Amino acid sequence: MPRSAAPALRLGIAGLGTVGIGVVKIVQSHAALLEARTGRRIEIVAVSALDRSKNRDADLSHYAWEADPVALARRPDIDVFIEVMGGAEGPARAATLAAIAAGKDVVTANKALLAHHGQALAEAAEARGRVIRFEAAVAGGIPVIKALTEGLAGNAITRVMGVMNGTCNYILTRMDSAGLPYDVVFEEARQLGYLEADPNLDVGGIDAGHKLALLASIAFGTRVAFDAVELEGIGRISIDDIRRAGDMGYKIKLLGVAQMTGRGLEQRMTPCLVPAASPLGQLQGGTNMVVLEGDSVGQIVLRGAGAGMGPTASAVMADVADIARGTRLSTFGQPAKSLVAPIAAKASSPAPYYLRMELLDKPGALAKVATVFGEEGISISRMRQYDHPEALAPVLVVTHKTTGDAVAHAFARLPATGVVMGEPVAIRIEAV
């Protein structure tokens, strides 16, 4: 049968926010292009959202309307259920389960749903011969999941790393370029609509942590283990940290890193210093960047828009197009039942650290701090003391490679020296 004679691929879209409407617009504006590239017509049959009367800047009059996304998922006249509602529980989870039970393929942009329930959903889908595709859930328009599951299939992945939350990168780069404190830029980001309804999902690293857990599962053949991700947000990063890191040739990023070590799987989404001249160091605004490292290919750098209507809808349609072509891949790159539960490991791999502290301006203060570091096996690479008008002297230290445990032990001993005031700050320096 000629490809053009294949039956249409029929879509049901649950969620008509930014991403859902973006998908509608792509299907409507690129119908001929999609058919030429996939060999099938792709058409929307039905949609679902909370408020039917809302003006959404798109013509939805030709589509059936379902008030209940579960009812949409069960419709016999759809082949692919597109879930772009969001949320780990509630309607998103119920409708996705209903779609799988009804024999539908699923395309989702919902990183929280998969970070918390991905294993169970993948097993349910694969038991019925269905697929769950989620390119849009990680790094917006960047095709990182396709790169891992297809382009790098012949590689043992050694590390996954990246800036995966555009809001945090906007805040940090705006603080840097404008010389503004965190609180001011946070409020600016809120006014611009960059923050989630719960801002801690962004600035607390949770959103990016969901994405990292999904990528780690694909990269290392493990079950999704979001609860094992070491999370720290950007709230305690000061403008002084940004300026002083810059003086030493670094930029501060909320950086996700996943790697398999002899102790187990490290997953951390924490503020890190990266060389200012590196691709990650030069990343500005709301852009995302993911770095993949494989034993054969070396390092691959993917950069692009991490959110927004167009980029995220583009990723949704990439998955739809693969389904239209007949591409059938396991949810996390290999059969869900073959995924192993990872042994969680804290950030034990040695790295240099940036340490900031305030010392009493008195003779012997630096010597006391250096003694503590030496006794904990921490070797100092560089040290800088800043001029100050008051009794407290800001001191920065860049260490040679050490461990997070050694730094924590040293910090626990610093109050007893009687010369360190306030809470010192430690930020890992990541090699990129």
Tab-separated table of C-alpha atoms in Angstrom:
chain	number	residue	atom	x	y	z
A	1	MET	CA	0.000	0.000	0.000
A	2	PRO	CA	1.454	3.431	-0.834
A	3	ARG	CA	2.438	5.419	2.221
A	4	SER	CA	0.010	8.176	1.330
A	5	ALA	CA	-2.837	5.685	1.622
A	6	ALA	CA	-2.105	4.966	5.292
A	7	PRO	CA	-4.903	5.892	7.695
A	8	ALA	CA	-4.678	9.216	9.495
A	9	LEU	CA	-3.100	9.353	12.927
A	10	ARG	CA	-5.765	10.790	15.205
A	11	LEU	CA	-4.833	12.914	18.221
A	12	GLY	CA	-6.609	13.822	21.428
A	13	ILE	CA	-5.081	16.729	23.350
A	14	ALA	CA	-5.618	17.093	27.103
A	15	GLY	CA	-4.600	20.567	28.205
A	16	LEU	CA	-4.986	23.740	26.157
A	17	GLY	CA	-2.457	25.979	27.820
A	18	THR	CA	0.660	27.291	26.149
A	19	VAL	CA	1.949	23.904	24.988
A	20	GLY	CA	-1.411	22.424	23.980
A	21	ILE	CA	-2.259	25.415	21.824
A	22	GLY	CA	1.237	25.278	20.375
A	23	VAL	CA	0.571	21.703	19.259
A	24	VAL	CA	-2.763	22.743	17.712
A	25	LYS	CA	-1.043	25.502	15.748
A	26	ILE	CA	1.667	23.199	14.414
A	27	VAL	CA	-0.862	20.597	13.264
A	28	GLN	CA	-2.982	23.261	11.616
A	29	SER	CA	-0.147	25.155	9.929
A	30	HIS	CA	2.107	22.253	8.908
A	31	ALA	CA	-0.390	19.559	7.926
A	32	ALA	CA	1.111	18.998	4.463
A	33	LEU	CA	4.682	19.046	5.771
A	34	LEU	CA	3.878	16.517	8.490
A	35	GLU	CA	2.174	14.206	5.995
A	36	ALA	CA	5.117	14.434	3.601
A	37	ARG	CA	7.580	13.607	6.379
A	38	THR	CA	5.629	10.800	8.030
A	39	GLY	CA	3.538	9.311	5.203
A	40	ARG	CA	0.317	9.842	7.178
A	41	ARG	CA	-2.136	12.622	7.758
A	42	ILE	CA	-1.975	13.824	11.358
A	43	GLU	CA	-5.242	15.265	12.592
A	44	ILE	CA	-6.729	16.408	15.876
A	45	VAL	CA	-10.030	14.744	16.742
A	46	ALA	CA	-10.819	15.950	20.267
A	47	VAL	CA	-9.508	18.247	23.004
A	48	SER	CA	-10.039	18.760	26.718
A	49	ALA	CA	-9.503	21.626	29.168
A	50	LEU	CA	-11.119	23.092	32.255
A	51	ASP	CA	-12.738	26.145	30.647
A	52	ARG	CA	-14.321	25.794	27.215
A	53	SER	CA	-15.175	29.489	26.946
A	54	LYS	CA	-11.626	30.795	27.362
A	55	ASN	CA	-10.126	32.657	24.408
A	56	ARG	CA	-7.120	30.602	23.322
A	57	ASP	CA	-6.102	32.332	20.088
A	58	ALA	CA	-6.731	29.192	18.039
A	59	ASP	CA	-9.641	27.762	16.084
A	60	LEU	CA	-10.892	24.720	18.012
A	61	SER	CA	-14.340	24.600	16.430
A	62	HIS	CA	-13.628	21.478	14.361
A	63	TYR	CA	-12.687	19.322	17.350
A	64	ALA	CA	-14.880	17.402	19.747
A	65	TRP	CA	-14.756	18.719	23.308
A	66	GLU	CA	-14.412	16.582	26.418
A	67	ALA	CA	-14.688	18.235	29.812
A	68	ASP	CA	-13.095	15.170	31.424
A	69	PRO	CA	-9.598	14.227	30.201
A	70	VAL	CA	-10.219	10.610	31.220
A	71	ALA	CA	-13.173	10.509	28.835
A	72	LEU	CA	-10.931	11.959	26.139
A	73	ALA	CA	-8.330	9.273	26.791
A	74	ARG	CA	-10.928	6.537	26.325
A	75	ARG	CA	-12.417	7.822	23.075
A	76	PRO	CA	-12.355	5.093	20.421
A	77	ASP	CA	-11.621	7.602	17.656
A	78	ILE	CA	-8.170	8.687	18.893
A	79	ASP	CA	-4.880	6.839	18.449
A	80	VAL	CA	-2.533	9.075	20.442
A	81	PHE	CA	-3.314	10.749	23.750
A	82	ILE	CA	-1.324	13.971	24.225
A	83	GLU	CA	-1.088	14.945	27.889
A	84	VAL	CA	0.046	18.526	28.456
A	85	MET	CA	-1.907	19.313	31.628
A	86	GLY	CA	0.957	18.889	34.104
A	87	GLY	CA	1.063	17.585	37.650
A	88	ALA	CA	2.277	14.297	39.092
A	89	GLU	CA	-1.153	13.266	40.370
A	90	GLY	CA	-4.812	13.989	39.710
A	91	PRO	CA	-6.253	14.237	36.195
A	92	ALA	CA	-2.904	13.892	34.409
A	93	ARG	CA	-2.090	10.561	36.014
A	94	ALA	CA	-5.663	9.238	35.817
A	95	ALA	CA	-6.032	10.161	32.145
A	96	THR	CA	-2.647	8.713	31.194
A	97	LEU	CA	-3.494	5.419	32.879
A	98	ALA	CA	-6.892	5.422	31.141
A	99	ALA	CA	-5.253	6.023	27.757
A	100	ILE	CA	-2.851	3.113	28.241
A	101	ALA	CA	-5.669	0.837	29.368
A	102	ALA	CA	-7.632	1.840	26.263
A	103	GLY	CA	-4.730	0.892	24.004
A	104	LYS	CA	-3.543	4.402	23.114
A	105	ASP	CA	-0.002	5.624	22.643
A	106	VAL	CA	0.872	8.549	24.914
A	107	VAL	CA	2.907	11.686	24.277
A	108	THR	CA	3.483	13.882	27.321
A	109	ALA	CA	5.377	16.976	28.401
A	110	ASN	CA	4.873	16.104	32.074
A	111	LYS	CA	8.240	15.593	33.749
A	112	ALA	CA	6.743	15.440	37.261
A	113	LEU	CA	4.384	12.606	36.309
A	114	LEU	CA	7.197	10.504	34.873
A	115	ALA	CA	9.696	11.361	37.618
A	116	HIS	CA	7.283	10.003	40.223
A	117	HIS	CA	5.391	7.297	38.291
A	118	GLY	CA	7.480	6.611	35.196
A	119	GLN	CA	8.361	3.013	36.015
A	120	ALA	CA	4.773	1.925	36.635
A	121	LEU	CA	3.480	3.786	33.584
A	122	ALA	CA	6.220	2.376	31.364
A	123	GLU	CA	5.533	-1.186	32.489
A	124	ALA	CA	1.796	-0.727	31.915
A	125	ALA	CA	2.326	0.714	28.436
A	126	GLU	CA	4.851	-1.897	27.353
A	127	ALA	CA	2.625	-4.728	28.605
A	128	ARG	CA	-0.015	-3.521	26.133
A	129	GLY	CA	2.398	-2.858	23.283
A	130	ARG	CA	1.958	0.906	23.627
A	131	VAL	CA	4.585	3.632	23.779
A	132	ILE	CA	5.054	6.644	26.027
A	133	ARG	CA	7.100	9.417	24.449
A	134	PHE	CA	8.235	12.461	26.420
A	135	GLU	CA	10.784	14.517	24.510
A	136	ALA	CA	8.949	17.687	25.542
A	137	ALA	CA	9.359	16.882	29.250
A	138	VAL	CA	13.111	17.536	29.246
A	139	ALA	CA	14.829	20.708	27.996
A	140	GLY	CA	11.979	21.998	25.818
A	141	GLY	CA	12.859	21.935	22.143
A	142	ILE	CA	16.263	20.273	22.573
A	143	PRO	CA	16.071	16.668	21.223
A	144	VAL	CA	18.089	15.213	24.096
A	145	ILE	CA	16.001	12.063	24.604
A	146	LYS	CA	16.242	11.193	20.922
A	147	ALA	CA	19.996	11.785	21.128
A	148	LEU	CA	20.343	9.385	24.052
A	149	THR	CA	18.013	6.636	22.852
A	150	GLU	CA	18.926	6.716	19.165
A	151	GLY	CA	21.934	8.803	18.184
A	152	LEU	CA	24.117	7.562	21.057
A	153	ALA	CA	22.720	4.033	21.297
A	154	GLY	CA	26.170	2.586	20.557
A	155	ASN	CA	27.780	4.369	23.509
A	156	ALA	CA	28.132	3.628	27.164
A	157	ILE	CA	27.165	6.992	28.619
A	158	THR	CA	29.662	8.238	31.164
A	159	ARG	CA	28.073	11.517	32.236
A	160	VAL	CA	24.970	13.641	31.657
A	161	MET	CA	25.226	17.276	32.619
A	162	GLY	CA	23.400	20.470	31.928
A	163	VAL	CA	21.469	23.623	32.690
A	164	MET	CA	17.868	22.440	32.551
A	165	ASN	CA	15.823	25.255	34.066
A	166	GLY	CA	15.685	28.438	32.044
A	167	THR	CA	14.207	30.499	34.890
A	168	CYS	CA	17.176	29.806	37.160
A	169	ASN	CA	19.616	30.547	34.359
A	170	TYR	CA	17.768	33.800	33.643
A	171	ILE	CA	17.983	34.829	37.320
A	172	LEU	CA	21.684	34.018	37.654
A	173	THR	CA	22.727	35.660	34.389
A	174	ARG	CA	20.559	38.701	35.084
A	175	MET	CA	22.141	39.086	38.530
A	176	ASP	CA	25.533	38.884	36.851
A	177	SER	CA	24.913	41.279	33.966
A	178	ALA	CA	22.912	43.898	35.907
A	179	GLY	CA	24.652	43.611	39.269
A	180	LEU	CA	21.304	43.057	40.996
A	181	PRO	CA	20.669	40.987	44.140
A	182	TYR	CA	18.734	37.724	44.055
A	183	ASP	CA	15.525	39.083	45.632
A	184	VAL	CA	15.216	41.861	43.059
A	185	VAL	CA	15.721	39.555	40.077
A	186	PHE	CA	13.421	36.915	41.567
A	187	GLU	CA	10.614	39.476	41.705
A	188	GLU	CA	11.435	40.612	38.180
A	189	ALA	CA	11.152	37.017	36.951
A	190	ARG	CA	7.820	36.668	38.750
A	191	GLN	CA	6.463	39.818	37.125
A	192	LEU	CA	7.551	38.542	33.709
A	193	GLY	CA	5.681	35.260	34.253
A	194	TYR	CA	8.825	33.116	34.229
A	195	LEU	CA	8.124	31.409	37.552
A	196	GLU	CA	5.847	28.451	38.216
A	197	ALA	CA	2.803	28.997	40.447
A	198	ASP	CA	4.971	27.378	43.133
A	199	PRO	CA	8.279	29.199	42.552
A	200	ASN	CA	10.228	26.576	44.506
A	201	LEU	CA	9.709	24.173	41.618
A	202	ASP	CA	12.034	26.472	39.675
A	203	VAL	CA	14.422	28.136	42.117
A	204	GLY	CA	14.501	25.112	44.450
A	205	GLY	CA	15.785	22.902	41.648
A	206	ILE	CA	12.804	20.516	41.711
A	207	ASP	CA	11.723	21.011	38.092
A	208	ALA	CA	15.277	20.531	36.843
A	209	GLY	CA	15.736	17.575	39.211
A	210	HIS	CA	12.778	15.814	37.590
A	211	LYS	CA	14.431	16.226	34.203
A	212	LEU	CA	17.798	14.975	35.419
A	213	ALA	CA	16.225	11.849	36.934
A	214	LEU	CA	14.579	11.012	33.600
A	215	LEU	CA	17.799	11.477	31.641
A	216	ALA	CA	19.755	9.392	34.156
A	217	SER	CA	17.309	6.515	33.730
A	218	ILE	CA	17.837	6.485	29.965
A	219	ALA	CA	21.596	7.031	30.185
A	220	PHE	CA	22.382	4.349	32.739
A	221	GLY	CA	19.575	1.794	32.369
A	222	THR	CA	18.187	2.431	35.841
A	223	ARG	CA	14.731	2.998	37.227
A	224	VAL	CA	13.827	6.645	37.663
A	225	ALA	CA	15.059	7.663	41.114
A	226	PHE	CA	14.024	11.269	41.660
A	227	ASP	CA	14.034	10.821	45.443
A	228	ALA	CA	17.777	10.130	45.231
A	229	VAL	CA	18.587	13.385	43.406
A	230	GLU	CA	20.673	15.696	45.582
A	231	LEU	CA	18.778	18.997	45.341
A	232	GLU	CA	19.843	22.507	46.224
A	233	GLY	CA	18.320	25.628	44.739
A	234	ILE	CA	19.798	29.029	43.979
A	235	GLY	CA	18.253	31.023	46.833
A	236	ARG	CA	21.465	31.395	48.814
A	237	ILE	CA	23.589	32.555	45.854
A	238	SER	CA	24.527	36.178	46.514
A	239	ILE	CA	25.580	38.863	44.093
A	240	ASP	CA	28.952	38.804	45.890
A	241	ASP	CA	29.330	35.103	45.044
A	242	ILE	CA	28.623	35.840	41.396
A	243	ARG	CA	31.095	38.750	41.293
A	244	ARG	CA	33.848	36.918	43.129
A	245	ALA	CA	33.420	33.727	41.148
A	246	GLY	CA	33.759	35.920	38.060
A	247	ASP	CA	36.990	37.398	39.432
A	248	MET	CA	38.377	33.870	39.555
A	249	GLY	CA	37.257	32.973	36.037
A	250	TYR	CA	34.003	31.144	36.798
A	251	LYS	CA	30.237	31.482	36.341
A	252	ILE	CA	27.627	30.075	38.720
A	253	LYS	CA	24.974	27.802	37.210
A	254	LEU	CA	22.260	25.552	38.589
A	255	LEU	CA	23.848	22.466	37.102
A	256	GLY	CA	22.503	18.946	36.869
A	257	VAL	CA	25.041	16.127	36.825
A	258	ALA	CA	24.390	12.381	36.651
A	259	GLN	CA	27.175	9.814	36.476
A	260	MET	CA	27.699	6.196	37.430
A	261	THR	CA	30.561	5.683	39.859
A	262	GLY	CA	31.996	2.724	41.732
A	263	ARG	CA	29.793	3.646	44.689
A	264	GLY	CA	26.605	3.979	42.668
A	265	LEU	CA	24.606	6.544	40.701
A	266	GLU	CA	25.322	10.167	41.507
A	267	GLN	CA	22.499	12.575	40.684
A	268	ARG	CA	22.786	16.164	41.789
A	269	MET	CA	21.033	19.361	40.811
A	270	THR	CA	22.951	22.046	42.678
A	271	PRO	CA	24.648	25.387	42.112
A	272	CYS	CA	28.106	24.793	40.596
A	273	LEU	CA	30.917	26.880	39.251
A	274	VAL	CA	31.917	26.285	35.648
A	275	PRO	CA	34.713	27.949	33.664
A	276	ALA	CA	33.468	31.259	32.289
A	277	ALA	CA	34.873	30.438	28.849
A	278	SER	CA	33.110	27.058	28.613
A	279	PRO	CA	29.874	26.573	26.637
A	280	LEU	CA	27.958	26.253	29.912
A	281	GLY	CA	29.654	29.337	31.327
A	282	GLN	CA	28.619	31.397	28.314
A	283	LEU	CA	24.972	30.275	28.414
A	284	GLN	CA	22.713	33.299	28.830
A	285	GLY	CA	19.089	33.979	29.757
A	286	GLY	CA	16.448	31.267	29.590
A	287	THR	CA	18.383	28.985	27.267
A	288	ASN	CA	19.047	25.359	28.230
A	289	MET	CA	22.130	23.273	27.499
A	290	VAL	CA	22.646	19.539	27.920
A	291	VAL	CA	26.073	17.902	27.689
A	292	LEU	CA	26.214	14.166	26.955
A	293	GLU	CA	29.425	12.160	27.226
A	294	GLY	CA	29.846	8.697	25.709
A	295	ASP	CA	32.773	6.316	25.634
A	296	SER	CA	32.944	6.301	21.829
A	297	VAL	CA	31.586	9.688	20.787
A	298	GLY	CA	33.203	11.836	23.465
A	299	GLN	CA	31.293	14.983	24.399
A	300	ILE	CA	28.118	16.211	22.665
A	301	VAL	CA	26.691	19.651	23.495
A	302	LEU	CA	23.021	20.403	22.804
A	303	ARG	CA	21.774	23.969	23.235
A	304	GLY	CA	18.386	25.568	22.671
A	305	ALA	CA	15.160	26.967	24.060
A	306	GLY	CA	14.163	25.071	27.168
A	307	ALA	CA	10.546	26.206	27.363
A	308	GLY	CA	7.853	28.194	25.614
A	309	MET	CA	5.023	27.444	23.218
A	310	GLY	CA	6.993	26.813	20.050
A	311	PRO	CA	9.953	24.804	21.381
A	312	THR	CA	7.913	22.552	23.653
A	313	ALA	CA	5.176	21.945	21.080
A	314	SER	CA	7.910	21.174	18.558
A	315	ALA	CA	9.173	18.422	20.853
A	316	VAL	CA	5.650	17.034	21.279
A	317	MET	CA	5.213	16.869	17.512
A	318	ALA	CA	8.583	15.161	17.064
A	319	ASP	CA	7.227	12.306	19.179
A	320	VAL	CA	3.924	12.297	17.294
A	321	ALA	CA	5.821	12.126	14.001
A	322	ASP	CA	7.835	9.117	15.197
A	323	ILE	CA	4.632	7.321	16.155
A	324	ALA	CA	3.157	8.164	12.749
A	325	ARG	CA	6.220	6.615	11.080
A	326	GLY	CA	5.823	3.446	13.137
A	327	THR	CA	8.816	3.979	15.418
A	328	ARG	CA	8.314	1.961	18.587
A	329	LEU	CA	10.791	2.552	21.407
A	330	SER	CA	10.703	1.517	25.044
A	331	THR	CA	9.878	4.441	27.304
A	332	PHE	CA	13.342	4.732	28.852
A	333	GLY	CA	15.340	3.291	25.974
A	334	GLN	CA	15.147	-0.362	27.014
A	335	PRO	CA	12.330	-2.566	28.337
A	336	ALA	CA	11.027	-1.191	31.619
A	337	LYS	CA	11.277	-4.539	33.379
A	338	SER	CA	15.001	-4.671	32.573
A	339	LEU	CA	15.732	-1.381	34.343
A	340	VAL	CA	17.575	-1.877	37.623
A	341	ALA	CA	17.033	0.021	40.851
A	342	PRO	CA	20.090	2.252	41.205
A	343	ILE	CA	22.328	2.358	44.233
A	344	ALA	CA	22.200	5.997	45.204
A	345	ALA	CA	25.532	7.693	45.837
A	346	LYS	CA	26.175	11.191	47.099
A	347	ALA	CA	28.589	13.435	45.238
A	348	SER	CA	31.651	11.426	46.241
A	349	SER	CA	33.728	12.005	43.120
A	350	PRO	CA	36.475	14.522	43.949
A	351	ALA	CA	36.306	18.037	42.518
A	352	PRO	CA	37.662	21.478	43.319
A	353	TYR	CA	35.460	23.657	45.510
A	354	TYR	CA	34.853	27.377	45.836
A	355	LEU	CA	34.649	28.314	49.522
A	356	ARG	CA	33.469	31.680	50.825
A	357	MET	CA	33.707	32.752	54.434
A	358	GLU	CA	34.010	35.860	56.564
A	359	LEU	CA	36.904	35.986	59.008
A	360	LEU	CA	37.648	38.313	61.892
A	361	ASP	CA	40.348	40.709	60.775
A	362	LYS	CA	42.989	39.675	63.304
A	363	PRO	CA	46.453	38.123	63.100
A	364	GLY	CA	46.511	34.368	62.667
A	365	ALA	CA	42.893	34.027	61.450
A	366	LEU	CA	43.835	32.683	58.027
A	367	ALA	CA	46.366	30.325	59.564
A	368	LYS	CA	43.717	28.779	61.824
A	369	VAL	CA	41.386	28.175	58.859
A	370	ALA	CA	44.201	26.757	56.733
A	371	THR	CA	45.112	24.367	59.545
A	372	VAL	CA	41.575	22.985	59.676
A	373	PHE	CA	41.549	22.495	55.925
A	374	GLY	CA	44.915	20.765	55.998
A	375	GLU	CA	43.851	18.400	58.756
A	376	GLU	CA	40.810	17.423	56.665
A	377	GLY	CA	43.008	16.731	53.631
A	378	ILE	CA	41.894	19.833	51.731
A	379	SER	CA	44.638	21.408	49.657
A	380	ILE	CA	44.310	25.096	48.798
A	381	SER	CA	44.873	26.080	45.167
A	382	ARG	CA	44.085	29.787	45.414
A	383	MET	CA	43.089	32.157	48.178
A	384	ARG	CA	41.903	35.737	47.949
A	385	GLN	CA	41.073	38.246	50.666
A	386	TYR	CA	39.064	41.326	49.745
A	387	ASP	CA	39.486	44.825	51.100
A	388	HIS	CA	36.872	45.649	53.671
A	389	PRO	CA	35.850	48.624	55.784
A	390	GLU	CA	34.605	46.569	58.723
A	391	ALA	CA	35.956	44.025	61.191
A	392	LEU	CA	35.034	41.058	58.981
A	393	ALA	CA	37.237	40.159	56.032
A	394	PRO	CA	35.668	38.310	53.064
A	395	VAL	CA	37.934	35.411	52.103
A	396	LEU	CA	37.639	33.140	49.074
A	397	VAL	CA	39.355	29.804	48.673
A	398	VAL	CA	39.550	27.590	45.601
A	399	THR	CA	40.674	24.118	46.572
A	400	HIS	CA	42.385	21.376	44.667
A	401	LYS	CA	40.215	18.295	44.133
A	402	THR	CA	38.557	17.157	47.332
A	403	THR	CA	35.266	15.603	48.406
A	404	GLY	CA	32.045	17.116	49.620
A	405	ASP	CA	32.397	15.116	52.839
A	406	ALA	CA	35.822	16.628	53.537
A	407	VAL	CA	34.434	20.133	53.004
A	408	ALA	CA	31.471	19.412	55.292
A	409	HIS	CA	33.756	18.090	58.032
A	410	ALA	CA	35.991	21.158	57.755
A	411	PHE	CA	33.022	23.529	57.888
A	412	ALA	CA	31.734	21.761	60.997
A	413	ARG	CA	35.032	22.539	62.728
A	414	LEU	CA	35.351	26.177	61.673
A	415	PRO	CA	33.180	27.710	64.452
A	416	ALA	CA	35.592	26.309	67.049
A	417	THR	CA	38.411	28.404	65.560
A	418	GLY	CA	36.723	31.541	66.850
A	419	VAL	CA	37.618	33.466	63.707
A	420	VAL	CA	34.881	32.473	61.212
A	421	MET	CA	31.661	34.446	61.462
A	422	GLY	CA	28.350	33.503	59.882
A	423	GLU	CA	27.736	30.484	57.689
A	424	PRO	CA	30.436	29.707	55.096
A	425	VAL	CA	29.410	28.752	51.566
A	426	ALA	CA	30.793	25.869	49.502
A	427	ILE	CA	30.083	25.477	45.765
A	428	ARG	CA	31.455	22.603	43.731
A	429	ILE	CA	33.510	23.460	40.626
A	430	GLU	CA	32.551	21.146	37.772
A	431	ALA	CA	34.927	20.234	34.978
A	432	VAL	CA	33.244	20.759	31.602
